[in-house]
Tab-separated table of C-alpha atoms and ligand atoms in Angstrom:
chain	number	residue	atom	x	y	z
A	254	UNK	CA	-1.383	-41.817	1.007
A	255	UNK	CA	-4.268	-43.247	-1.009
A	256	UNK	CA	-7.409	-44.225	0.829
A	257	UNK	CA	-9.684	-46.984	-0.291
A	258	UNK	CA	-12.619	-45.629	-2.238
A	259	UNK	CA	-16.042	-46.500	-0.961
A	260	UNK	CA	-18.792	-47.665	-3.236
A	261	UNK	CA	-20.031	-45.569	-6.122
A	262	UNK	CA	-23.590	-45.886	-4.814
A	263	UNK	CA	-22.685	-44.290	-1.510
A	264	UNK	CA	-20.774	-41.646	-3.463
A	265	UNK	CA	-23.731	-40.810	-5.671
A	266	UNK	CA	-25.981	-40.447	-2.634
A	267	UNK	CA	-23.753	-37.725	-1.250
A	268	UNK	CA	-23.060	-35.812	-4.452
A	269	UNK	CA	-26.292	-33.852	-3.938
A	270	UNK	CA	-25.060	-32.701	-0.545
A	271	UNK	CA	-21.723	-31.612	-1.931
A	272	UNK	CA	-23.296	-29.767	-4.837
A	273	UNK	CA	-25.538	-27.949	-2.380
A	274	UNK	CA	-22.369	-26.584	-0.831
A	275	UNK	CA	-22.525	-28.765	2.265
A	276	UNK	CA	-19.026	-30.086	2.179
A	277	UNK	CA	-18.576	-32.745	4.764
A	278	UNK	CA	-16.509	-31.986	7.820
A	279	UNK	CA	-12.810	-32.343	7.110
A	280	UNK	CA	-10.185	-34.235	9.002
A	281	UNK	CA	-9.043	-37.682	8.151
A	282	UNK	CA	-12.453	-39.267	8.052
A	283	UNK	CA	-13.911	-40.657	4.872
A	284	UNK	CA	-17.488	-39.486	4.366
A	285	UNK	CA	-18.426	-42.279	2.012
A	286	UNK	CA	-18.560	-40.036	-1.055
A	287	UNK	CA	-15.225	-40.915	-2.545
A	288	UNK	CA	-16.174	-39.998	-6.071
A	289	UNK	CA	-15.834	-36.264	-5.834
A	290	UNK	CA	-12.978	-33.858	-5.482
A	291	UNK	CA	-13.444	-30.445	-3.936
A	292	UNK	CA	-10.998	-28.067	-5.651
A	293	UNK	CA	-10.367	-24.710	-4.008
A	294	UNK	CA	-9.080	-21.851	-6.215
A	295	UNK	CA	-9.790	-18.180	-6.890
A	296	UNK	CA	-10.483	-18.789	-10.575
A	297	UNK	CA	-14.150	-18.075	-10.132
A	298	UNK	CA	-15.247	-16.099	-13.160
A	299	UNK	CA	-14.421	-14.526	-16.517
A	300	UNK	CA	-11.148	-15.403	-18.189
A	301	UNK	CA	-9.823	-17.071	-15.030
A	302	UNK	CA	-12.690	-19.557	-15.044
A	303	UNK	CA	-12.034	-20.284	-18.729
A	304	UNK	CA	-8.619	-21.640	-17.691
A	305	UNK	CA	-10.064	-23.720	-14.876
A	306	UNK	CA	-12.801	-25.048	-17.177
A	307	UNK	CA	-10.168	-26.208	-19.680
A	308	UNK	CA	-8.433	-28.158	-16.927
A	309	UNK	CA	-11.709	-29.623	-15.711
A	310	UNK	CA	-12.439	-30.704	-19.312
A	311	UNK	CA	-9.285	-32.860	-19.330
A	312	UNK	CA	-10.012	-34.101	-15.809
A	313	UNK	CA	-13.512	-35.222	-16.859
A	314	UNK	CA	-12.022	-37.146	-19.776
A	315	UNK	CA	-9.332	-38.780	-17.661
A	316	UNK	CA	-11.540	-39.481	-14.625
A	317	UNK	CA	-15.144	-39.632	-15.829
A	318	UNK	CA	-16.321	-41.191	-12.545
A	319	UNK	CA	-15.042	-38.421	-10.309
A	320	UNK	CA	-17.293	-35.440	-9.742
A	321	UNK	CA	-15.514	-32.061	-9.856
A	322	UNK	CA	-16.748	-29.901	-6.994
A	323	UNK	CA	-15.835	-26.274	-7.645
A	324	UNK	CA	-15.010	-24.390	-4.432
A	325	UNK	CA	-13.648	-21.253	-6.131
A	326	UNK	CA	-13.820	-18.002	-4.153
A	327	UNK	CA	-13.838	-14.868	-6.328
A	328	UNK	CA	-11.191	-12.132	-6.002
A	329	UNK	CA	-7.996	-11.715	-8.031
A	330	UNK	CA	-4.732	-13.054	-6.596
A	331	UNK	CA	-6.700	-14.861	-3.897
A	332	UNK	CA	-7.591	-11.582	-2.217
A	333	UNK	CA	-10.674	-13.214	-0.624
A	334	UNK	CA	-9.864	-16.878	-1.149
A	335	UNK	CA	-6.787	-16.982	1.058
A	336	UNK	CA	-8.671	-15.783	4.151
A	337	UNK	CA	-11.543	-18.188	3.457
A	338	UNK	CA	-9.053	-21.027	3.083
A	339	UNK	CA	-7.255	-20.087	6.295
A	340	UNK	CA	-10.554	-20.338	8.228
A	341	UNK	CA	-11.264	-23.736	6.759
A	342	UNK	CA	-7.792	-25.042	7.551
A	343	UNK	CA	-8.068	-23.630	11.053
A	344	UNK	CA	-11.382	-25.431	11.533
A	345	UNK	CA	-9.838	-28.678	10.263
A	346	UNK	CA	-12.200	-28.603	7.282
A	347	UNK	CA	-9.814	-28.586	4.329
A	348	UNK	CA	-10.881	-28.945	0.714
A	349	UNK	CA	-9.448	-31.971	-1.110
A	350	UNK	CA	-6.901	-29.780	-2.843
A	351	UNK	CA	-6.193	-26.070	-2.958
A	352	UNK	CA	-4.291	-23.587	-5.107
A	353	UNK	CA	-1.082	-22.233	-3.576
A	354	UNK	CA	1.795	-20.261	-5.038
A	355	UNK	CA	5.179	-21.912	-5.349
A	356	UNK	CA	7.791	-20.366	-3.086
A	357	UNK	CA	7.344	-18.555	0.222
A	358	UNK	CA	3.545	-18.822	0.325
A	359	UNK	CA	3.719	-22.610	0.009
A	360	UNK	CA	6.395	-22.707	2.700
A	361	UNK	CA	3.904	-21.107	5.114
A	362	UNK	CA	1.459	-23.992	4.642
A	363	UNK	CA	4.248	-26.552	4.951
A	364	UNK	CA	5.559	-24.967	8.148
A	365	UNK	CA	2.038	-25.017	9.604
A	366	UNK	CA	1.901	-28.794	8.968
A	367	UNK	CA	-1.104	-28.381	6.647
A	368	UNK	CA	0.227	-30.272	3.624
A	369	UNK	CA	1.036	-33.877	2.838
A	370	UNK	CA	4.342	-34.925	1.342
A	371	UNK	CA	3.956	-35.690	-2.381
A	372	UNK	CA	7.481	-37.032	-2.957
A	373	UNK	CA	6.292	-40.562	-3.717
A	374	UNK	CA	3.659	-39.187	-6.139
A	375	UNK	CA	6.497	-37.383	-7.931
A	376	UNK	CA	8.559	-40.560	-8.116
A	377	UNK	CA	5.662	-42.700	-9.327
A	378	UNK	CA	4.852	-40.229	-12.117
A	379	UNK	CA	8.357	-39.254	-13.186
A	380	UNK	CA	7.693	-35.656	-12.179
A	381	UNK	CA	11.174	-34.922	-10.866
A	382	UNK	CA	12.243	-35.023	-14.495
A	383	UNK	CA	9.133	-33.360	-15.943
A	384	UNK	CA	9.463	-30.016	-14.123
A	385	UNK	CA	12.467	-27.661	-14.133
A	386	UNK	CA	14.797	-28.075	-11.160
A	387	UNK	CA	14.414	-24.413	-10.140
A	388	UNK	CA	10.663	-24.831	-9.860
A	389	UNK	CA	10.954	-28.076	-7.909
A	390	UNK	CA	13.182	-26.207	-5.482
A	391	UNK	CA	10.334	-23.769	-4.783
A	392	UNK	CA	7.984	-26.669	-4.032
A	393	UNK	CA	10.405	-28.495	-1.755
A	394	UNK	CA	11.061	-28.243	1.950
A	395	UNK	CA	13.484	-30.454	3.882
A	396	UNK	CA	13.892	-32.660	0.831
A	397	UNK	CA	10.144	-33.311	0.452
A	398	UNK	CA	7.904	-31.984	-2.329
A	399	UNK	CA	4.525	-30.619	-1.335
A	400	UNK	CA	2.582	-29.543	-4.404
A	401	UNK	CA	2.102	-29.995	-8.134
A	402	UNK	CA	2.565	-26.941	-10.376
A	403	UNK	CA	-0.056	-26.253	-13.015
A	404	UNK	CA	1.658	-23.352	-14.772
A	405	UNK	CA	4.201	-20.562	-14.748
A	406	UNK	CA	3.012	-16.961	-14.964
A	407	UNK	CA	4.996	-13.814	-15.643
A	408	UNK	CA	4.228	-10.765	-13.488
A	409	UNK	CA	6.306	-8.047	-15.234
A	410	UNK	CA	4.200	-7.575	-18.326
A	411	UNK	CA	2.887	-4.240	-19.588
A	412	UNK	CA	-0.274	-4.545	-21.689
A	413	UNK	CA	-0.587	-1.922	-24.372
A	414	UNK	CA	-3.582	-0.659	-26.352
A	415	UNK	CA	-2.146	-0.128	-29.838
A	416	UNK	CA	-4.713	2.456	-31.039
A	417	UNK	CA	-4.481	4.589	-27.926
A	418	UNK	CA	-0.713	4.900	-28.249
A	419	UNK	CA	-0.807	5.503	-31.976
A	420	UNK	CA	-3.406	8.240	-31.500
A	421	UNK	CA	-0.815	10.103	-29.407
A	422	UNK	CA	1.984	9.462	-31.916
A	423	UNK	CA	3.718	6.850	-29.749
A	424	UNK	CA	5.057	3.684	-31.384
A	425	UNK	CA	3.404	0.814	-29.455
A	426	UNK	CA	6.032	-1.646	-30.661
A	427	UNK	CA	8.940	0.055	-28.969
A	428	UNK	CA	9.130	-0.336	-25.208
A	429	UNK	CA	10.526	2.676	-23.341
A	430	UNK	CA	14.003	1.865	-22.063
A	431	UNK	CA	13.374	2.675	-18.409
A	432	UNK	CA	10.948	4.231	-15.948
A	433	UNK	CA	11.870	7.824	-16.869
A	434	UNK	CA	11.320	7.180	-20.573
A	435	UNK	CA	7.986	5.534	-19.769
A	436	UNK	CA	6.898	8.462	-17.614
A	437	UNK	CA	7.716	10.735	-20.571
A	438	UNK	CA	5.348	8.674	-22.766
A	439	UNK	CA	2.675	8.681	-20.074
A	440	UNK	CA	2.932	12.462	-19.971
A	441	UNK	CA	2.601	12.594	-23.735
A	442	UNK	CA	-0.535	10.439	-23.586
A	443	UNK	CA	-2.036	12.648	-20.905
A	444	UNK	CA	-1.206	15.811	-22.849
A	445	UNK	CA	-2.895	14.337	-25.901
A	446	UNK	CA	-6.157	14.111	-23.927
A	447	UNK	CA	-6.111	10.475	-22.687
A	448	UNK	CA	-7.648	10.751	-19.216
A	449	UNK	CA	-6.213	7.468	-17.926
A	450	UNK	CA	-2.822	6.740	-19.475
A	451	UNK	CA	-2.190	3.905	-16.998
A	452	UNK	CA	-4.909	1.613	-15.623
A	453	UNK	CA	-4.639	0.433	-12.019
A	454	UNK	CA	-6.746	-1.551	-9.566
A	455	UNK	CA	-7.079	-2.639	-5.988
A	456	UNK	CA	-4.312	-3.070	-3.383
A	457	UNK	CA	-2.638	-6.230	-4.671
A	458	UNK	CA	-2.395	-4.733	-8.177
A	459	UNK	CA	-0.716	-1.669	-6.655
A	460	UNK	CA	1.754	-3.997	-4.943
A	461	UNK	CA	2.408	-5.702	-8.262
A	462	UNK	CA	3.025	-2.342	-9.934
A	463	UNK	CA	5.498	-1.309	-7.223
A	464	UNK	CA	7.152	-4.731	-7.517
A	465	UNK	CA	7.677	-4.029	-11.236
A	466	UNK	CA	9.161	-0.603	-10.470
A	467	UNK	CA	11.491	-2.111	-7.849
A	468	UNK	CA	12.740	-4.634	-10.408
A	469	UNK	CA	13.233	-1.851	-12.973
A	470	UNK	CA	15.164	0.387	-10.587
A	471	UNK	CA	17.148	-2.208	-8.625
A	472	UNK	CA	17.799	-4.773	-11.346
A	473	UNK	CA	17.369	-8.512	-10.855
A	474	UNK	CA	20.086	-8.930	-8.266
A	475	UNK	CA	19.180	-5.854	-6.248
A	476	UNK	CA	15.492	-6.781	-6.248
A	477	UNK	CA	16.190	-10.387	-5.211
A	478	UNK	CA	18.386	-9.071	-2.400
A	479	UNK	CA	15.360	-7.375	-0.830
A	480	UNK	CA	14.063	-10.815	0.151
A	481	UNK	CA	17.218	-12.127	1.812
A	482	UNK	CA	18.389	-8.917	3.451
A	483	UNK	CA	21.280	-8.199	1.092
A	484	UNK	CA	19.578	-5.129	-0.427
A	485	UNK	CA	18.570	-2.486	2.119
A	486	UNK	CA	14.995	-1.208	2.064
A	487	UNK	CA	16.246	2.228	3.109
A	488	UNK	CA	18.852	2.479	0.340
A	489	UNK	CA	18.855	4.741	-2.737
A	490	UNK	CA	17.404	2.083	-5.103
A	491	UNK	CA	14.187	1.684	-3.131
A	492	UNK	CA	13.927	5.485	-2.710
A	493	UNK	CA	14.128	5.932	-6.497
A	494	UNK	CA	11.501	3.238	-6.989
A	495	UNK	CA	9.121	4.834	-4.489
A	496	UNK	CA	9.582	8.156	-6.250
A	497	UNK	CA	8.861	6.594	-9.660
A	498	UNK	CA	5.885	4.710	-8.258
A	499	UNK	CA	4.457	7.969	-6.876
A	500	UNK	CA	4.863	9.561	-10.309
A	501	UNK	CA	3.055	6.642	-11.969
A	502	UNK	CA	0.088	7.144	-9.641
A	503	UNK	CA	-0.391	10.578	-11.236
A	504	UNK	CA	-1.490	8.851	-14.443
A	505	UNK	CA	-4.013	6.315	-13.138
A	506	UNK	CA	-7.827	6.119	-13.071
A	507	UNK	CA	-9.300	7.872	-10.033
A	508	UNK	CA	-11.456	4.865	-9.044
A	509	UNK	CA	-8.522	2.445	-8.909
A	510	UNK	CA	-8.917	1.438	-5.257
A	511	UNK	CA	-12.188	-0.358	-5.963
A	512	UNK	CA	-11.277	-2.249	-9.141
A	513	UNK	CA	-10.110	-5.854	-9.372
A	514	UNK	CA	-7.493	-6.601	-12.048
A	515	UNK	CA	-10.007	-7.540	-14.716
A	516	UNK	CA	-11.986	-4.309	-14.328
A	517	UNK	CA	-8.753	-2.301	-14.527
A	518	UNK	CA	-7.694	-4.238	-17.636
A	519	UNK	CA	-11.093	-3.541	-19.173
A	520	UNK	CA	-9.988	0.101	-19.478
A	521	UNK	CA	-7.179	-1.022	-21.804
A	522	UNK	CA	-9.436	-3.466	-23.649
A	523	UNK	CA	-11.965	-0.690	-24.304
A	524	UNK	CA	-9.395	1.880	-25.386
A	525	UNK	CA	-9.928	3.986	-22.275
A	526	UNK	CA	-6.355	3.552	-21.044
A	527	UNK	CA	-3.005	3.111	-22.770
A	528	UNK	CA	-1.297	0.653	-20.457
A	529	UNK	CA	-1.781	-1.730	-17.544
A	530	UNK	CA	0.913	-3.660	-15.708
A	531	UNK	CA	-0.424	-7.122	-14.974
A	532	UNK	CA	0.510	-10.785	-14.937
A	533	UNK	CA	-0.061	-12.774	-18.074
A	534	UNK	CA	-3.377	-14.237	-16.953
A	535	UNK	CA	-4.506	-11.022	-18.711
A	536	UNK	CA	-3.724	-12.722	-22.026
A	537	UNK	CA	-6.831	-14.874	-21.483
A	538	UNK	CA	-8.957	-11.727	-21.095
A	539	UNK	CA	-7.727	-10.328	-24.435
A	540	UNK	CA	-8.383	-13.657	-26.138
A	541	UNK	CA	-11.845	-13.820	-24.588
A	542	UNK	CA	-12.551	-10.306	-25.903
A	543	UNK	CA	-11.558	-11.465	-29.403
A	544	UNK	CA	-8.573	-9.097	-29.681
A	545	UNK	CA	-5.523	-9.983	-31.762
A	546	UNK	CA	-2.030	-9.933	-30.316
A	547	UNK	CA	0.203	-7.521	-32.189
A	548	UNK	CA	-2.698	-5.708	-33.840
A	549	UNK	CA	-5.130	-4.486	-31.187
A	550	UNK	CA	-2.914	-5.040	-28.169
A	551	UNK	CA	0.684	-5.815	-27.548
A	552	UNK	CA	2.935	-6.520	-24.562
A	553	UNK	CA	6.431	-5.791	-23.400
A	554	UNK	CA	8.438	-6.483	-20.312
A	555	UNK	CA	7.654	-3.499	-18.065
A	556	UNK	CA	10.077	-0.675	-18.941
A	557	UNK	CA	13.419	-1.209	-17.236
A	558	UNK	CA	12.800	-4.953	-16.712
A	559	UNK	CA	13.763	-6.294	-20.142
A	560	UNK	CA	15.775	-9.505	-19.733
A	561	UNK	CA	14.120	-10.304	-16.402
A	562	UNK	CA	11.263	-12.770	-15.892
A	563	UNK	CA	9.231	-11.979	-12.760
A	564	UNK	CA	8.114	-15.478	-11.909
A	565	UNK	CA	5.205	-17.080	-10.115
A	566	UNK	CA	3.607	-20.486	-10.357
A	567	UNK	CA	0.268	-21.849	-9.248
A	568	UNK	CA	0.384	-25.264	-7.726
A	569	UNK	CA	-2.055	-27.697	-6.131
A	570	UNK	CA	-1.696	-29.381	-2.778
A	571	UNK	CA	-2.894	-32.415	-0.886
A	572	UNK	CA	-3.922	-30.999	2.498
A	573	UNK	CA	-3.634	-33.017	5.696
A	574	UNK	CA	-7.107	-34.411	6.368
A	575	UNK	CA	-8.357	-34.031	2.781
A	576	UNK	CA	-11.655	-35.935	2.809
A	577	UNK	CA	-11.191	-37.506	-0.656
A	578	UNK	CA	-7.518	-38.241	-1.014
A	579	UNK	CA	-7.764	-40.690	-3.886
A	580	UNK	CA	-9.814	-38.240	-5.953
A	581	UNK	CA	-7.397	-35.436	-5.035
A	582	UNK	CA	-4.554	-37.572	-6.358
A	583	UNK	CA	-6.553	-38.019	-9.570
A	584	UNK	CA	-6.797	-34.213	-9.844
A	585	UNK	CA	-3.067	-33.823	-9.242
A	586	UNK	CA	-2.415	-36.465	-11.888
A	587	UNK	CA	-4.424	-34.526	-14.473
A	588	UNK	CA	-2.593	-31.318	-13.584
A	589	UNK	CA	0.788	-32.935	-13.950
A	590	UNK	CA	-0.077	-34.635	-17.248
A	591	UNK	CA	1.066	-33.230	-20.594
A	592	UNK	CA	-2.599	-33.029	-21.749
A	593	UNK	CA	-3.750	-31.198	-18.622
A	594	UNK	CA	-0.899	-28.703	-18.802
A	595	UNK	CA	-1.472	-28.015	-22.477
A	596	UNK	CA	-5.230	-27.439	-22.242
A	597	UNK	CA	-4.920	-25.324	-19.120
A	598	UNK	CA	-2.016	-23.111	-20.135
A	599	UNK	CA	-3.272	-22.357	-23.633
A	600	UNK	CA	-6.477	-21.089	-22.026
A	601	UNK	CA	-4.879	-19.411	-18.993
A	602	UNK	CA	-2.228	-17.265	-20.697
A	603	UNK	CA	0.542	-18.969	-18.746
A	604	UNK	CA	3.281	-21.309	-19.892
A	605	UNK	CA	3.416	-24.971	-18.944
A	606	UNK	CA	5.491	-26.048	-15.981
A	607	UNK	CA	6.444	-29.248	-17.835
A	608	UNK	CA	9.630	-28.946	-19.828
A	609	UNK	CA	8.450	-31.358	-22.548
A	610	UNK	CA	5.822	-28.898	-23.851
A	611	UNK	CA	6.040	-27.931	-27.521
A	612	UNK	CA	6.227	-24.147	-28.014
A	613	UNK	CA	4.480	-24.210	-31.398
A	614	UNK	CA	1.348	-25.656	-29.728
A	615	UNK	CA	0.923	-22.305	-27.958
A	616	UNK	CA	-0.406	-18.893	-29.058
A	617	UNK	CA	1.917	-15.994	-29.917
A	618	UNK	CA	1.980	-14.384	-26.484
A	619	UNK	CA	2.877	-17.604	-24.647
A	620	UNK	CA	5.676	-18.238	-27.144
A	621	UNK	CA	7.261	-14.931	-26.135
A	622	UNK	CA	6.939	-15.886	-22.469
A	623	UNK	CA	8.482	-19.321	-23.067
A	624	UNK	CA	11.464	-17.730	-24.777
A	625	UNK	CA	11.897	-15.208	-21.960
A	626	UNK	CA	11.617	-17.862	-19.256
A	627	UNK	CA	14.335	-19.842	-21.010
A	628	UNK	CA	16.709	-16.902	-21.523
A	629	UNK	CA	16.021	-14.248	-18.885
A	630	UNK	CA	17.105	-13.830	-15.293
A	631	UNK	CA	14.272	-15.194	-13.178
A	632	UNK	CA	13.146	-13.310	-10.047
A	633	UNK	CA	10.313	-14.091	-7.634
A	634	UNK	CA	7.022	-12.200	-7.565
A	635	UNK	CA	6.039	-10.448	-4.351
A	636	UNK	CA	2.339	-9.975	-5.113
A	637	UNK	CA	1.936	-13.665	-5.974
A	638	UNK	CA	3.507	-15.490	-3.114
A	639	UNK	CA	6.900	-16.412	-4.542
A	640	UNK	CA	9.178	-13.879	-2.808
A	641	UNK	CA	7.873	-13.303	0.699
A	642	UNK	CA	5.868	-15.119	3.364
A	643	UNK	CA	2.176	-14.173	3.528
A	644	UNK	CA	2.572	-12.071	6.683
A	645	UNK	CA	5.398	-10.034	5.102
A	646	UNK	CA	3.506	-9.425	1.895
A	647	UNK	CA	0.370	-8.468	3.874
A	648	UNK	CA	2.387	-5.812	5.741
A	649	UNK	CA	3.801	-4.479	2.482
A	650	UNK	CA	0.424	-4.501	0.792
A	651	UNK	CA	-1.241	-2.359	3.436
A	652	UNK	CA	1.695	0.103	3.498
A	653	UNK	CA	1.484	0.435	-0.309
A	654	UNK	CA	-2.294	0.923	-0.164
A	655	UNK	CA	-1.833	3.660	2.438
A	656	UNK	CA	0.745	5.404	0.259
A	657	UNK	CA	-1.877	5.623	-2.502
A	658	UNK	CA	-3.982	7.740	-0.188
A	659	UNK	CA	-1.359	9.888	1.609
A	660	UNK	CA	1.578	9.851	-0.870
A	661	UNK	CA	4.051	9.975	2.002
A	662	UNK	CA	7.148	8.315	0.539
A	663	UNK	CA	9.130	8.437	3.790
A	664	UNK	CA	6.320	6.724	5.661
A	665	UNK	CA	6.122	4.003	2.994
A	666	UNK	CA	9.860	3.372	3.200
A	667	UNK	CA	9.767	3.300	7.011
A	668	UNK	CA	6.903	0.775	6.902
A	669	UNK	CA	8.795	-1.383	4.382
A	670	UNK	CA	11.954	-1.286	6.523
A	671	UNK	CA	9.969	-2.352	9.554
A	672	UNK	CA	8.162	-5.126	7.625
A	673	UNK	CA	11.529	-6.496	6.452
A	674	UNK	CA	12.982	-6.442	9.913
A	675	UNK	CA	9.991	-8.332	11.387
A	676	UNK	CA	10.197	-10.866	8.572
A	677	UNK	CA	13.954	-11.385	8.467
A	678	UNK	CA	14.624	-10.813	12.155
B	24	GAL	C1	-2.450	-14.974	-9.292
B	24	GAL	C2	-2.567	-16.386	-9.794
B	24	GAL	C3	-2.956	-16.362	-11.222
B	24	GAL	C4	-4.180	-15.503	-11.449
B	24	GAL	C5	-4.031	-14.146	-10.762
B	24	GAL	C6	-5.236	-13.253	-10.825
B	24	GAL	O1	-2.123	-14.945	-7.943
B	24	GAL	O2	-1.340	-17.019	-9.624
B	24	GAL	O3	-3.181	-17.678	-11.679
B	24	GAL	O4	-5.276	-16.176	-11.034
B	24	GAL	O5	-3.686	-14.319	-9.441
B	24	GAL	O6	-6.278	-13.713	-10.043
């Protein structure tokens, strides 16, 4: 798997080119600039970049001779990055490593023959023991492992502005028991004069909100059954969820369609909204804003999802034809190391994928997530590549976006039924 590195001098000569954005053509050819690694993510700015920077800090310490070449493409959840990556892979011009979600999304890349087998890397580094078996399962296909996880995120978190709730006489420390109880509190907030009780953003954040409602209304087993055909999309559980989701949309900011997750969360940060449902990368945004967990903001499992951990994990790959394989392996080594995981996950709001991490090293929010991951029923996130193949989630995403505009519940259900039947056959 490793290629011989060419001389440092040749590498230095080409660094200028790479920094100018002229990445060499991909494929299996070595361009002579072995001492750089082009890392493709969507952690381009704000609190997301803070996480990436923490990882790069450890990488620079562990591999001071390898230049980190940042190929991040902005847009939450990879909303722009995934298309840009697909064009590069299509043109046989892969980066040295790219971010991919564990689970169904990764399986798409494996099935397309775009990834190299990392099983021997796992063996050499003792990684089969370092990561939980359930996670390794999501990274494995036909007995081979294809990526290295950097973190585990939770997608069923409701972020709460303490002052906003208290101003309406709602106790921020008590999560409503279910969707109906939450809708009652949202109504109370609205009646008290809060214009935007619930913050929302662009299409993928809508999909994540509906995913949360589906988990709340179907339970862990019912929700998981949506992805293997054992729960019908035209059954009563999904109908209830669509109805609840429609009710939630009555409480959101009117400009939601145009906001990425961070702009939507800013409404909560600024006290202009009471709640936002978002993955726990949002923790990094609260930390960056200098807010204190438990005082200015708090979190709960989204109402109705207590005891369930809606899981996703970012992982990094070694694409077929990566121009700098040895440097990519260096990057994967940093990610898999205890130091890399600790620096990255403290900054990113996620919990480490490694099981040897020490909970007390982490801030208060991550400690709650670690406990939940250990105790709760784990389900796979739709909006973040764990539950459904990319084509299936793209179909669902556009149907959910359309529902925001026309509010036709029957049409949304019909579109979801048809998406499931194309995906599952
Ligand atoms: C997810 C990703 C997270 C975070 C989030 C928002 O898909 O797994 O790490 O970056 O998108 O962009």
